[in-house]
Coordinates of C-alpha atoms in Angstrom, one line a residue:
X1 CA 83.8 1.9 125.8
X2 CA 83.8 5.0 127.4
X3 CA 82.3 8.3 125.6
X4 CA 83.5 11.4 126.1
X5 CA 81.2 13.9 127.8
X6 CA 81.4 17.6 126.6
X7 CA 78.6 19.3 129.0
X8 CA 79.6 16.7 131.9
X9 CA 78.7 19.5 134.8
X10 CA 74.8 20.7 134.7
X11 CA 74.7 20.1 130.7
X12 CA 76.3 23.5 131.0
X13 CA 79.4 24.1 128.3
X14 CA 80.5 27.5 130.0
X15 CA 80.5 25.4 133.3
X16 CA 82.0 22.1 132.1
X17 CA 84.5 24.0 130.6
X18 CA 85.5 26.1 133.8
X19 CA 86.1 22.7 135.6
X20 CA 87.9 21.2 132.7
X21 CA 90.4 24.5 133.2
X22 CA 91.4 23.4 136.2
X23 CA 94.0 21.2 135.0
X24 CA 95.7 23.9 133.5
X25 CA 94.8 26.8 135.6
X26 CA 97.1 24.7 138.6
X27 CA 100.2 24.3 136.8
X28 CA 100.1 27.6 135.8
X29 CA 99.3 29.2 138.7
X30 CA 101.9 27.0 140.6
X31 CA 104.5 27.9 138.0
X32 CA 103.9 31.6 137.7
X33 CA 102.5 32.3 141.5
X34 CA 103.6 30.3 143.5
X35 CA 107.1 29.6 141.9
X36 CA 106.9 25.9 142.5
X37 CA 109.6 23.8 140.1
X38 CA 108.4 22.3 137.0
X39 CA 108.3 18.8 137.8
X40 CA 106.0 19.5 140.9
X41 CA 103.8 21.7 139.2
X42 CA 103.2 19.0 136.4
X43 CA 102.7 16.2 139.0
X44 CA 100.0 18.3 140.9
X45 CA 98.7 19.4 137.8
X46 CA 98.3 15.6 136.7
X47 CA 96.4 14.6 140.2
X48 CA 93.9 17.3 139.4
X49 CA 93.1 16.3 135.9
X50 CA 93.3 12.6 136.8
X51 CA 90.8 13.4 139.3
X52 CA 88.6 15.7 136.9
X53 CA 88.4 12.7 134.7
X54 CA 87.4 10.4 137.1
X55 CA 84.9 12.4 139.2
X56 CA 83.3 14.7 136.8
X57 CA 83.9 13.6 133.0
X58 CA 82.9 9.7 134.5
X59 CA 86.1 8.4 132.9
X60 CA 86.5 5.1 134.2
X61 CA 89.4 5.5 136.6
X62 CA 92.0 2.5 135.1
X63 CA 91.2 4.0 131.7
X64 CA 92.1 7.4 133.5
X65 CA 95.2 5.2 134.7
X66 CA 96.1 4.0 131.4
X67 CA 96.1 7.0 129.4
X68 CA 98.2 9.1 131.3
X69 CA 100.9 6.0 131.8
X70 CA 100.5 6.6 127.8
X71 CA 101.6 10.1 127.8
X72 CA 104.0 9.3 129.9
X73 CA 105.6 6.7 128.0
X74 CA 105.5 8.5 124.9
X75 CA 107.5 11.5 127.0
X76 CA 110.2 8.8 127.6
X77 CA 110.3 7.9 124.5
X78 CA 110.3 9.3 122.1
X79 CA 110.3 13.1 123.1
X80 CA 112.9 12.5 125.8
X81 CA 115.0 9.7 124.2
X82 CA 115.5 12.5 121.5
X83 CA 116.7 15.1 124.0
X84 CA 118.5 12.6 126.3
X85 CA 120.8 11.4 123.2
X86 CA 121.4 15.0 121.7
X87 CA 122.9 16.1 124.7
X88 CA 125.1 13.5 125.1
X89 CA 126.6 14.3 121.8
X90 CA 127.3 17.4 123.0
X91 CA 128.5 16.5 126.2
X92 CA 130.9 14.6 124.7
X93 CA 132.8 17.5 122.8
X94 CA 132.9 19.3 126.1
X95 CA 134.6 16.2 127.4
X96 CA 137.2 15.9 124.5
X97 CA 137.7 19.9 124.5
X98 CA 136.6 19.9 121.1
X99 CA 133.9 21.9 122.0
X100 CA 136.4 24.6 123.0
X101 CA 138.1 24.1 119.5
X102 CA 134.5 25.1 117.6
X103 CA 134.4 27.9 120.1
X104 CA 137.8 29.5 119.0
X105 CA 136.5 29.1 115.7
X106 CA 134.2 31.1 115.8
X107 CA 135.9 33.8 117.3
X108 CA 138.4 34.0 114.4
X109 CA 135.8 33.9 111.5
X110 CA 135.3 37.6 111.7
X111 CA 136.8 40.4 114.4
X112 CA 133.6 42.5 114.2
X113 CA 131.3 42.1 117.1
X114 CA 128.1 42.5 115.1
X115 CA 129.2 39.6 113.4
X116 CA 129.7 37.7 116.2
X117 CA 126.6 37.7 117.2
X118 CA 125.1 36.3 114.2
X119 CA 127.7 33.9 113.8
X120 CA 127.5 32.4 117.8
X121 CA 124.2 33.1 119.7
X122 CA 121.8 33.2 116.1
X123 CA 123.5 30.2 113.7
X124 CA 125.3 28.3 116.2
X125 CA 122.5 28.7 118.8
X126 CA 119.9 27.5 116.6
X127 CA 122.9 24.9 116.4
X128 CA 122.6 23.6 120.0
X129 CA 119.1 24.2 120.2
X130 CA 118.6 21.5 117.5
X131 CA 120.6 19.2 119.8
X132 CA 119.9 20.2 123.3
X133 CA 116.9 23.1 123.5
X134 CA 116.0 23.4 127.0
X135 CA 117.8 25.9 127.9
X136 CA 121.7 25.1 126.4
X137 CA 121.7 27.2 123.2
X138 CA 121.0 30.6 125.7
X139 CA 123.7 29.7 128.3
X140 CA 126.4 28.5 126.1
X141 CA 126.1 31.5 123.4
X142 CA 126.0 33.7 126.3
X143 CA 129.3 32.7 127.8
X144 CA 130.7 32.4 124.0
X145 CA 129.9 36.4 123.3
X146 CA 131.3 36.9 127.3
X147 CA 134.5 35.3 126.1
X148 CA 134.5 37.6 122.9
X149 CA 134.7 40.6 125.1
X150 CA 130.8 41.4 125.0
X151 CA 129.5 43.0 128.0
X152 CA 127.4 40.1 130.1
X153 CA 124.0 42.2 130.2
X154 CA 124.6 42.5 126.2
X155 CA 125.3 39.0 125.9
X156 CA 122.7 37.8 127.8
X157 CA 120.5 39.9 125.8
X158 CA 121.6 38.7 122.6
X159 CA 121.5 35.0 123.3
X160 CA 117.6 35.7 124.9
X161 CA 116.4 37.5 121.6
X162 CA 118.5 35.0 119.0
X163 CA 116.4 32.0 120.9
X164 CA 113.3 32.6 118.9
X165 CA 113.5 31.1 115.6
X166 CA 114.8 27.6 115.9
X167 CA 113.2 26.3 119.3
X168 CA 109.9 25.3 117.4
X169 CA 112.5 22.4 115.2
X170 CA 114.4 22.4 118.5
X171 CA 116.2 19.1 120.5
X172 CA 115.8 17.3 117.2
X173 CA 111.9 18.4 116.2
X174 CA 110.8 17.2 119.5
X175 CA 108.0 20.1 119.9
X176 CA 107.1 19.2 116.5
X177 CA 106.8 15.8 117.4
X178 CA 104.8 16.5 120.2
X179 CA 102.3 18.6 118.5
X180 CA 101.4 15.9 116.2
X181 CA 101.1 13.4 119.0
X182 CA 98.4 15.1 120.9
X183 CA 96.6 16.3 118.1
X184 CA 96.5 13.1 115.9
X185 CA 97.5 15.5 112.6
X186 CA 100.6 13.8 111.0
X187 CA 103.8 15.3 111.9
X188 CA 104.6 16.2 108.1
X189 CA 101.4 18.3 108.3
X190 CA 102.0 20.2 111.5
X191 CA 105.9 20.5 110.4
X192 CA 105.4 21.8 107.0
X193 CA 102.8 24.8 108.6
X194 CA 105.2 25.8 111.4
X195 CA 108.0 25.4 108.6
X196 CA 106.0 28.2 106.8
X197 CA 105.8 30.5 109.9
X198 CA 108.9 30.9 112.2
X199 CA 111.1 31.0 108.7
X200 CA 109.3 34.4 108.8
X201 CA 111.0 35.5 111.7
X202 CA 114.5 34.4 111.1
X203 CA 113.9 36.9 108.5
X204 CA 114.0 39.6 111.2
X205 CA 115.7 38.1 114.2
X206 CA 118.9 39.0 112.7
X207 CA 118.4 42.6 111.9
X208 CA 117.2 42.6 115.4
X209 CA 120.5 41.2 117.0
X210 CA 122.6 44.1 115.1
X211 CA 120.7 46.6 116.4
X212 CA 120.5 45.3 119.6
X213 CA 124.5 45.1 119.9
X214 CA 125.1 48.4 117.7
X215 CA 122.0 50.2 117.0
X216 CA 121.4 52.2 114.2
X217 CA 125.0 52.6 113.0
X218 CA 125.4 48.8 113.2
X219 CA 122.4 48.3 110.8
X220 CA 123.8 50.9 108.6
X221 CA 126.4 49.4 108.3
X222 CA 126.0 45.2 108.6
X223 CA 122.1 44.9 107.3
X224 CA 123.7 43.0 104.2
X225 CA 125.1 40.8 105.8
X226 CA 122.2 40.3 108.5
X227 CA 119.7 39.9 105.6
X228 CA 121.5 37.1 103.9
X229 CA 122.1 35.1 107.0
X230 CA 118.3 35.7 107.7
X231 CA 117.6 34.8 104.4
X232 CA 119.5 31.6 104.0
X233 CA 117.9 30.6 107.5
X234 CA 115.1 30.6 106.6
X235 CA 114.7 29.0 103.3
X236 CA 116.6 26.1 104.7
X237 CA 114.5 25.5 107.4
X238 CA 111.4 26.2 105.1
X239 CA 113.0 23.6 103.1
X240 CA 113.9 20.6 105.2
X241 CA 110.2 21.7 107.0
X242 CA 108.4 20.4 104.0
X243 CA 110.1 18.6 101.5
X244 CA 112.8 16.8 103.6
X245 CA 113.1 16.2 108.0
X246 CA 111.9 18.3 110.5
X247 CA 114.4 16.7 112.9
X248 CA 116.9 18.6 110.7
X249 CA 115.5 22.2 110.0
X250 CA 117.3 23.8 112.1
X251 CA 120.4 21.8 111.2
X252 CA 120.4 22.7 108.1
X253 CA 118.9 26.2 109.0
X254 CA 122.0 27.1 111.0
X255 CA 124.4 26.1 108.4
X256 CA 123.1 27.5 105.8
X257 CA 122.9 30.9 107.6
X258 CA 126.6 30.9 108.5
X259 CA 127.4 29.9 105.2
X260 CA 125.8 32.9 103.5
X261 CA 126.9 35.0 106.0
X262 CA 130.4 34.2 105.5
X263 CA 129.8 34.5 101.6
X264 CA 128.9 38.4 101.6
X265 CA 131.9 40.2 101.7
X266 CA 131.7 42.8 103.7
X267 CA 131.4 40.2 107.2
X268 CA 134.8 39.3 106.7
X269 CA 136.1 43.0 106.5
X270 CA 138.4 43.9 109.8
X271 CA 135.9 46.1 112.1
X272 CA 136.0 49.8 112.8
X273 CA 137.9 50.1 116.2
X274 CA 135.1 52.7 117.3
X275 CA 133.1 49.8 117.0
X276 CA 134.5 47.4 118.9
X277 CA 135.3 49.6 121.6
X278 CA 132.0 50.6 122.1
X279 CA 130.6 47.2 121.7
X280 CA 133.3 45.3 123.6
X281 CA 133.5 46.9 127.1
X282 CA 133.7 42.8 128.8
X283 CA 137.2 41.0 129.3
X284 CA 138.3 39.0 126.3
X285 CA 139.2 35.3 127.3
X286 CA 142.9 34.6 126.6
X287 CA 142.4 31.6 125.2
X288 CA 141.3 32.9 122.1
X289 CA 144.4 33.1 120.8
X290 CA 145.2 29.8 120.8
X291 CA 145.8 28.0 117.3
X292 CA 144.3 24.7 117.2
X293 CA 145.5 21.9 114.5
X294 CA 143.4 21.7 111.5
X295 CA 142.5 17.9 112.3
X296 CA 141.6 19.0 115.3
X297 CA 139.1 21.4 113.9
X298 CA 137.6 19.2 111.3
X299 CA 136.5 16.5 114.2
X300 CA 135.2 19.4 116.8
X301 CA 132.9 19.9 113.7
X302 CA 132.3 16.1 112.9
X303 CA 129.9 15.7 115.7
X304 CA 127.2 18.0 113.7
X305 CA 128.3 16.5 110.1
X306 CA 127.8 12.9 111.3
X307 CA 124.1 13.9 112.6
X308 CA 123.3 15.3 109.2
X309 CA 124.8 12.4 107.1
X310 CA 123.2 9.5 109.5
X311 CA 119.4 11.7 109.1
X312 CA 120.0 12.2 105.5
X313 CA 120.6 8.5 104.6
X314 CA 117.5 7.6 107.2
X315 CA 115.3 9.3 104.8
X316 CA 116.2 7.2 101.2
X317 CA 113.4 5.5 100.5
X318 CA 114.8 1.8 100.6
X319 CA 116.5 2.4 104.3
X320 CA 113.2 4.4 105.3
X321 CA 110.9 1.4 104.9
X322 CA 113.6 -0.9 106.3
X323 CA 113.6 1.1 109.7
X324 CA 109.9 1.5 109.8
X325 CA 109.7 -2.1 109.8
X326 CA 110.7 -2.4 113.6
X327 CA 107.8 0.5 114.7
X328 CA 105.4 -2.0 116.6
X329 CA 101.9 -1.1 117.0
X330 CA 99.6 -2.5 119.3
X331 CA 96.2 -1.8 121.3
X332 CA 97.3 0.1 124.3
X333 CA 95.9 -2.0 126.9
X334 CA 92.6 -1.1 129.5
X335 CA 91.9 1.7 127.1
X336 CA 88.9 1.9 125.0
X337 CA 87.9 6.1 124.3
X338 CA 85.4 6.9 121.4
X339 CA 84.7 10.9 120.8
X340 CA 81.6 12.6 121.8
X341 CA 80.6 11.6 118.1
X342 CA 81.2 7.5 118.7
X343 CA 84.3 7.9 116.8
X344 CA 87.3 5.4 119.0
X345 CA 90.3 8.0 119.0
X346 CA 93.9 7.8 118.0
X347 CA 95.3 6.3 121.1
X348 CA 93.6 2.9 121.7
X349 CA 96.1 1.9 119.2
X350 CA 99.7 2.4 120.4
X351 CA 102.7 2.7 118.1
X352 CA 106.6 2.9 119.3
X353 CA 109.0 3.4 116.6
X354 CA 112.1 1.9 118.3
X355 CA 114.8 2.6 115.3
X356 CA 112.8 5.4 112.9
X357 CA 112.4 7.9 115.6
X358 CA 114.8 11.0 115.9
X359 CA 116.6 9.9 118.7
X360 CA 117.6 6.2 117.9
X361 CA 119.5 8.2 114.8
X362 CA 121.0 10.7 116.8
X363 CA 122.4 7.5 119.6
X364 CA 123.7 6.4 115.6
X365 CA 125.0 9.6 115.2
X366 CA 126.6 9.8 119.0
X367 CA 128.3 6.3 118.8
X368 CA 130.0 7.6 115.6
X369 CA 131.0 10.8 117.2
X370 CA 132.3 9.1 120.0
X371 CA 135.1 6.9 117.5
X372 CA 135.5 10.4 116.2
X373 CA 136.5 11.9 119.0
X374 CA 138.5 9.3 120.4
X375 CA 136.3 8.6 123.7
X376 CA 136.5 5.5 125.7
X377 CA 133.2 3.2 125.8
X378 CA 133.6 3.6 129.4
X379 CA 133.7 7.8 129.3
X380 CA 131.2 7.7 126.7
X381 CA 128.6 5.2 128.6
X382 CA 129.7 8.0 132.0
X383 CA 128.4 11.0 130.3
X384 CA 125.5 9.3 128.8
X385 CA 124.7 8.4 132.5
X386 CA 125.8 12.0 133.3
X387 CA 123.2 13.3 130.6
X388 CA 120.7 11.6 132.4
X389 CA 121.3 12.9 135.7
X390 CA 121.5 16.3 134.4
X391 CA 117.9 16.1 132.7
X392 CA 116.3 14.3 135.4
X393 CA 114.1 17.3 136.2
X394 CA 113.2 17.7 132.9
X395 CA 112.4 14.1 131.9
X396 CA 110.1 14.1 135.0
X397 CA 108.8 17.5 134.0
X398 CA 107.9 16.4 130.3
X399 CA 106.7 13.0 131.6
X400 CA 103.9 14.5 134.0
X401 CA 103.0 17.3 131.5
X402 CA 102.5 14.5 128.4
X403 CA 100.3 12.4 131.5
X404 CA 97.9 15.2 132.3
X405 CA 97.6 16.4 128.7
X406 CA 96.8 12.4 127.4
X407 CA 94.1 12.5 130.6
X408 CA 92.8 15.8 129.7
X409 CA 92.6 15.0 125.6
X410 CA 90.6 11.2 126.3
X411 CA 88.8 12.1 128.7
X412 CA 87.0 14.9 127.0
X413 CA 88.4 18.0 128.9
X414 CA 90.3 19.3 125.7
X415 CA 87.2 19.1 123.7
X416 CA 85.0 20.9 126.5
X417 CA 87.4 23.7 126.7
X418 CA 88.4 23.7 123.0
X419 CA 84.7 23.8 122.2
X420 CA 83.7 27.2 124.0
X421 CA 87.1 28.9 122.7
X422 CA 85.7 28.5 119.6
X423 CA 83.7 31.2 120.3
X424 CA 86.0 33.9 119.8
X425 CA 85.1 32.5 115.7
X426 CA 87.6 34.6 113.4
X427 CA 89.4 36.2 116.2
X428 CA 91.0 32.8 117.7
X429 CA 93.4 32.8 114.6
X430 CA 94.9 36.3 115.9
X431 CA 95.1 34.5 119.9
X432 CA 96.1 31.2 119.1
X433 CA 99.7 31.9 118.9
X434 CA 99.0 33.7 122.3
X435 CA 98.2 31.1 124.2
X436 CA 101.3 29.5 122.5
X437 CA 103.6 32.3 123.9
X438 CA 101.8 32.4 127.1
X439 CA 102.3 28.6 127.4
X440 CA 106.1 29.1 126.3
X441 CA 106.5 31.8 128.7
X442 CA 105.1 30.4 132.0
X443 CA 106.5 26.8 131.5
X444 CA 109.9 27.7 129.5
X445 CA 109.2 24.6 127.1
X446 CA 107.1 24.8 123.6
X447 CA 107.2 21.0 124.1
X448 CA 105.2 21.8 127.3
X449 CA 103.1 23.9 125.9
X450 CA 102.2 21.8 122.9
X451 CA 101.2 19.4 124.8
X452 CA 99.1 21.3 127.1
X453 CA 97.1 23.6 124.4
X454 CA 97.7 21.5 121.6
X455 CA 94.8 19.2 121.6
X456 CA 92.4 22.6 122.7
X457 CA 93.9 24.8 119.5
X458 CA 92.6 21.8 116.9
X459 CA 89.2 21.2 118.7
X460 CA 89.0 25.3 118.8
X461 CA 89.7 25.5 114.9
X462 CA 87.3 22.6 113.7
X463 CA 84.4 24.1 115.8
X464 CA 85.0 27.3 114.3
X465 CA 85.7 26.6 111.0
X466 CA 89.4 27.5 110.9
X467 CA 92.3 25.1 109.9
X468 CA 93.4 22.4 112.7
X469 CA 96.6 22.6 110.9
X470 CA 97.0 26.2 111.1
X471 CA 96.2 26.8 114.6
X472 CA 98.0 23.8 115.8
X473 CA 101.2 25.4 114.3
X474 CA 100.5 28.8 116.0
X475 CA 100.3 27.5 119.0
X476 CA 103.9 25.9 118.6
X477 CA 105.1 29.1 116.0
X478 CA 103.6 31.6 118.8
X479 CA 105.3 30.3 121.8
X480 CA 108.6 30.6 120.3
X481 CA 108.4 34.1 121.2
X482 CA 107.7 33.3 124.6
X483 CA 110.9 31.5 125.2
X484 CA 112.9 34.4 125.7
X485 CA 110.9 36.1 128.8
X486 CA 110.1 32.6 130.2
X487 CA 111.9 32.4 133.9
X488 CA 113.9 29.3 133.2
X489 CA 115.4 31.1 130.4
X490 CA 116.0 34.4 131.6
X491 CA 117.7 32.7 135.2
X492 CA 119.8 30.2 133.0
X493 CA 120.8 33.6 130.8
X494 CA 121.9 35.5 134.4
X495 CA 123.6 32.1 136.0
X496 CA 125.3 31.7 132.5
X497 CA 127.1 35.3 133.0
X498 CA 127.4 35.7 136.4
X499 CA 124.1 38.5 136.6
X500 CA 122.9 36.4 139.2
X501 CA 119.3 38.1 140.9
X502 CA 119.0 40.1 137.9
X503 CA 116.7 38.6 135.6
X504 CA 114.4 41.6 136.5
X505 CA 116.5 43.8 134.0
X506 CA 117.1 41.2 131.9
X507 CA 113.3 41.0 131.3
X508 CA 112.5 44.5 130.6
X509 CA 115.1 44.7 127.9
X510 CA 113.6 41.6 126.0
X511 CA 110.1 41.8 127.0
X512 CA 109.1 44.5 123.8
X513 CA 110.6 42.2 121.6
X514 CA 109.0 39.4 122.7
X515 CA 105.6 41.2 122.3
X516 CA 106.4 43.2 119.5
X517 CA 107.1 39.5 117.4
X518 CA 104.3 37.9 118.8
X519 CA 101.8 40.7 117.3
X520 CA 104.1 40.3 113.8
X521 CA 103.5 36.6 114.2
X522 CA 99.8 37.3 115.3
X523 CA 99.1 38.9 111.8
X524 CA 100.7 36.5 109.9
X525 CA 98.6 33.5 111.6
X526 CA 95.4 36.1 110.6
X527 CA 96.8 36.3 106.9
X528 CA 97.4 32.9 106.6
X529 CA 93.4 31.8 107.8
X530 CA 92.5 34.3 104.8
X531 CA 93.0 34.9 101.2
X532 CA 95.5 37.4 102.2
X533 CA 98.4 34.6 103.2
X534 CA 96.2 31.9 102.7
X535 CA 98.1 31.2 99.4
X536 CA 101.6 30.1 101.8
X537 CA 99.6 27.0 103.0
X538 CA 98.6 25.9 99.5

């Protein structure tokens, strides 16, 4: 058995944890200094803490081995198995056009730009970013508000900003997911404490968006209709958070906002044409005007009813227990890791859910859509393959990042470093969800970042006093806000309309937002470890 080691370097905490940093301190330096792509980064970040482990923390090096080909699986599947099928579902209305169909849509629910925007880049993006995340929900909202007529800085803008409050539920709960994985807090726990954060956001997000497409006047103006939307959002994801699926918050989120958007009257009212000329200075697409049969309508919308009717029936009791029973468990082999108190951690023992895990229901879910939408076996087995292809960086990225942050948790590096945060005592509640966003904003993934700072926020709150469960969820809540200035994002927001080189000027128009919600979230972490907010944990 091998013990972790918390003072491995001259029985020196304040040393030990320097070298345990160094993990860490490499991919992000690689990432934000030396520009290097994601998948390298985590590699070479992976050889360093592999190496730590080994020659510092005494780790035995095939138990070193083991437990990063551990993470590693467990970023193929699930986390990755999730993402892989999601996109393919969506790929597959691109395919069939029908994607196109939803698009047009949207356009002709309401002719008000400040409408618009709600409707495409903050309910339908929080949409795609339950299916996709990584990246989709900012490009494809971006070249949906171009096609409306919005200038592309605008649009860019908008689709950045809107990207806040459903990544933490995003790609079917996979951050989530991960969070709970390299913590060892069950994934109800850490869903329902995130579920009682970012809600708080989508409270504002959308009051945000008007004024960012039509400043005061448009808040004058549309704030009803922005506050319902907000408000539906969030209870819904608040909702499905604790009493139902994470995998489907922001489903159910994104619905539910468009829904009580469309419900307040004064959305659906023709807009001012003093507004929409100084709002609209882009070029309309012409295919807009296109009338699309009403079949053809109901199936480009199937795709997202199927998903919500195949998770909703995995969670009845009787067909819950029936899918657990193919999750196999076993002792993950060469690996035997006790705690620095002779406790044997969470991951000698290995589970793999292989039918009750988020993406096995959404493959469900994609096969269905597939008969739906009319698409060969053939087509649909090509753009599955295509899928693949298209995420191979980021399956290699998430695979390397899970590998170093399984080395750094058994061997005792986590601990070491979680241990002397700790000493920032009542203060670490207002900077965990800073190292969330920082995470978020140098690696573009709040899956990455979970799993790199996860582990170090829960050893950091028990040492301290603080709730695991709190931190853990800032850390995941916090780096939401990170998303919109992190460089994949804000280059995948330039390619998407043709501001190629300018990500520059997209980041100084988003970067006060994106600190300006961090601090609100900041506060609300610091209420919520008190009596102030205390009470929304209860």
């Amino acid at each position: 058995m091998f013990v972790q080691p918390l003072e491995p370097v001259a029985d020196s905490l304040p040393l030990s944890a320097l070298v345990a940093a160094l993990p860490l301190v490499t991919v992000l330096v690689l990432l934000g200094a030396v520009r290097m792509k994601a998948h390298r980064a985590g590699a070479l970040g992976l050889a360093v803490a592999a190496l730590v482990a080994w020659l510092v923390y005494g780790m035995p090096l095939g138990q070193t081995l083991s437990g990063a080909a551990q993470g590693a699986l467990f970023g193929l599947f699930p986390i990755m198995w999730i993402v892989v099928n999601a996109l393919w579902v969506y790929r597959m209305t691109v395919r069939t056009r029908h994607f196109d169909i939803l698009r047009r849509s949207f356009g002709r629910v309401s002719d008000d730009p400040r409408i618009q925007a709600l409707v495409i880049a903050f309910c339908f993006g929080a949409l795609l970013e339950a299916l996709a995340g990584f990246g989709a929900p900012v490009a494809i909202s971006a070249v949906m508000l171009v096609a409306l007529g919005f200038d592309p800085v605008r649009a860019a803008v908008v689709a950045l900003v809107a990207n806040t409050a459903p990544v933490a539920f995003g790609a079917m709960g996979t951050p989530v997911v991960t969070l709970a994985q390299v913590t060892g807090l069950p994934l109800d726990s850490v869903a329902s404490v995130v579920g009682r954060q970012t809600p708080l956001l989508a409270l504002v997000v959308p009051l945000v968006l008007i004024w960012l497409v039509d400043g005061r006047r448009g808040l004058r103006e549309t704030w009803l209709p922005a506050l319902a939307c907000g408000l539906a959002f969030a209870a819904a994801q608040f909702l499905a958070a604790n009493h139902f699926s994470a995998q489907l918050a922001d489903i159910a989120a994104a619905l539910a906002g468009a829904a009580a958007l469309m419900l307040v009257p004064s959305a659906r009212k023709p807009a001012d044409e003093a507004v929409r000329a100084s709002v609209l200075q882009g070029v309309r697409s012409d295919d807009l005007d296109h009338d699309d049969p009403r079949p053809e309508i109901y199936r480009a919308y199937a795709p997202y009813a199927l998903i919500v009717a195949v998770f909703s029936l995995a969670q009845v009791p009787p067909v819950k227990e029936l899918l657990a029973k193919a999750t196999h468990s076993f002792d993950w082999p060469f690996l035997d890791v006790a705690d620095a108190n002779g406790q044997a951690v969470g991951a000698n023992v290995f589970s793999l859910p292989l039918v009750a895990t988020g993406g096995t229901l959404v493959l469900v879910a994609g096969l269905l859509t597939a008969l739906v939408l009319g698409v060969r076996a053939k087509d649909a087995l090509r753009e599955w393959g295509g899928t693949v292809h298209e995420l191979r960086f980021a399956i290699l990225t998430v695979v390397s990042v899970l590998a170093l942050a399984y080395v750094m948790n058994l061997s005792g590096q986590a601990a070491t470093i979680g241990r002397t945060v700790a000493a920032a005592g009542a203060g670490l509640a207002f900077l965990s969800p800073v190292l969330g966003w920082f995470g978020v904003a140098v690696t573009g993934s709040d899956t990455s970042a979970n799993a790199l700072f996860g582990a170090l926020q829960v050893t950091a709150a028990r040492e301290s006093g603080l709730s695991a469960g709190l931190l853990a969820a800032a850390n995941s809540s916090g780096g939401v806000l990170g998303k919109m200035i992190s460089p994949q994002n804000l280059t995948i927001a330039c390619a998407a309309v043709g501001l190629a080189g300018k990500e520059g000027d997209l980041l100084r128009k988003v970067l006060p937002w994106s600190l300006g919600l961090l601090l609100v979230m900041c506060l609300i972490v610091v209420g919520q470890s008190t009596a102030v907010l205390g009470w929304m944990l209860a």
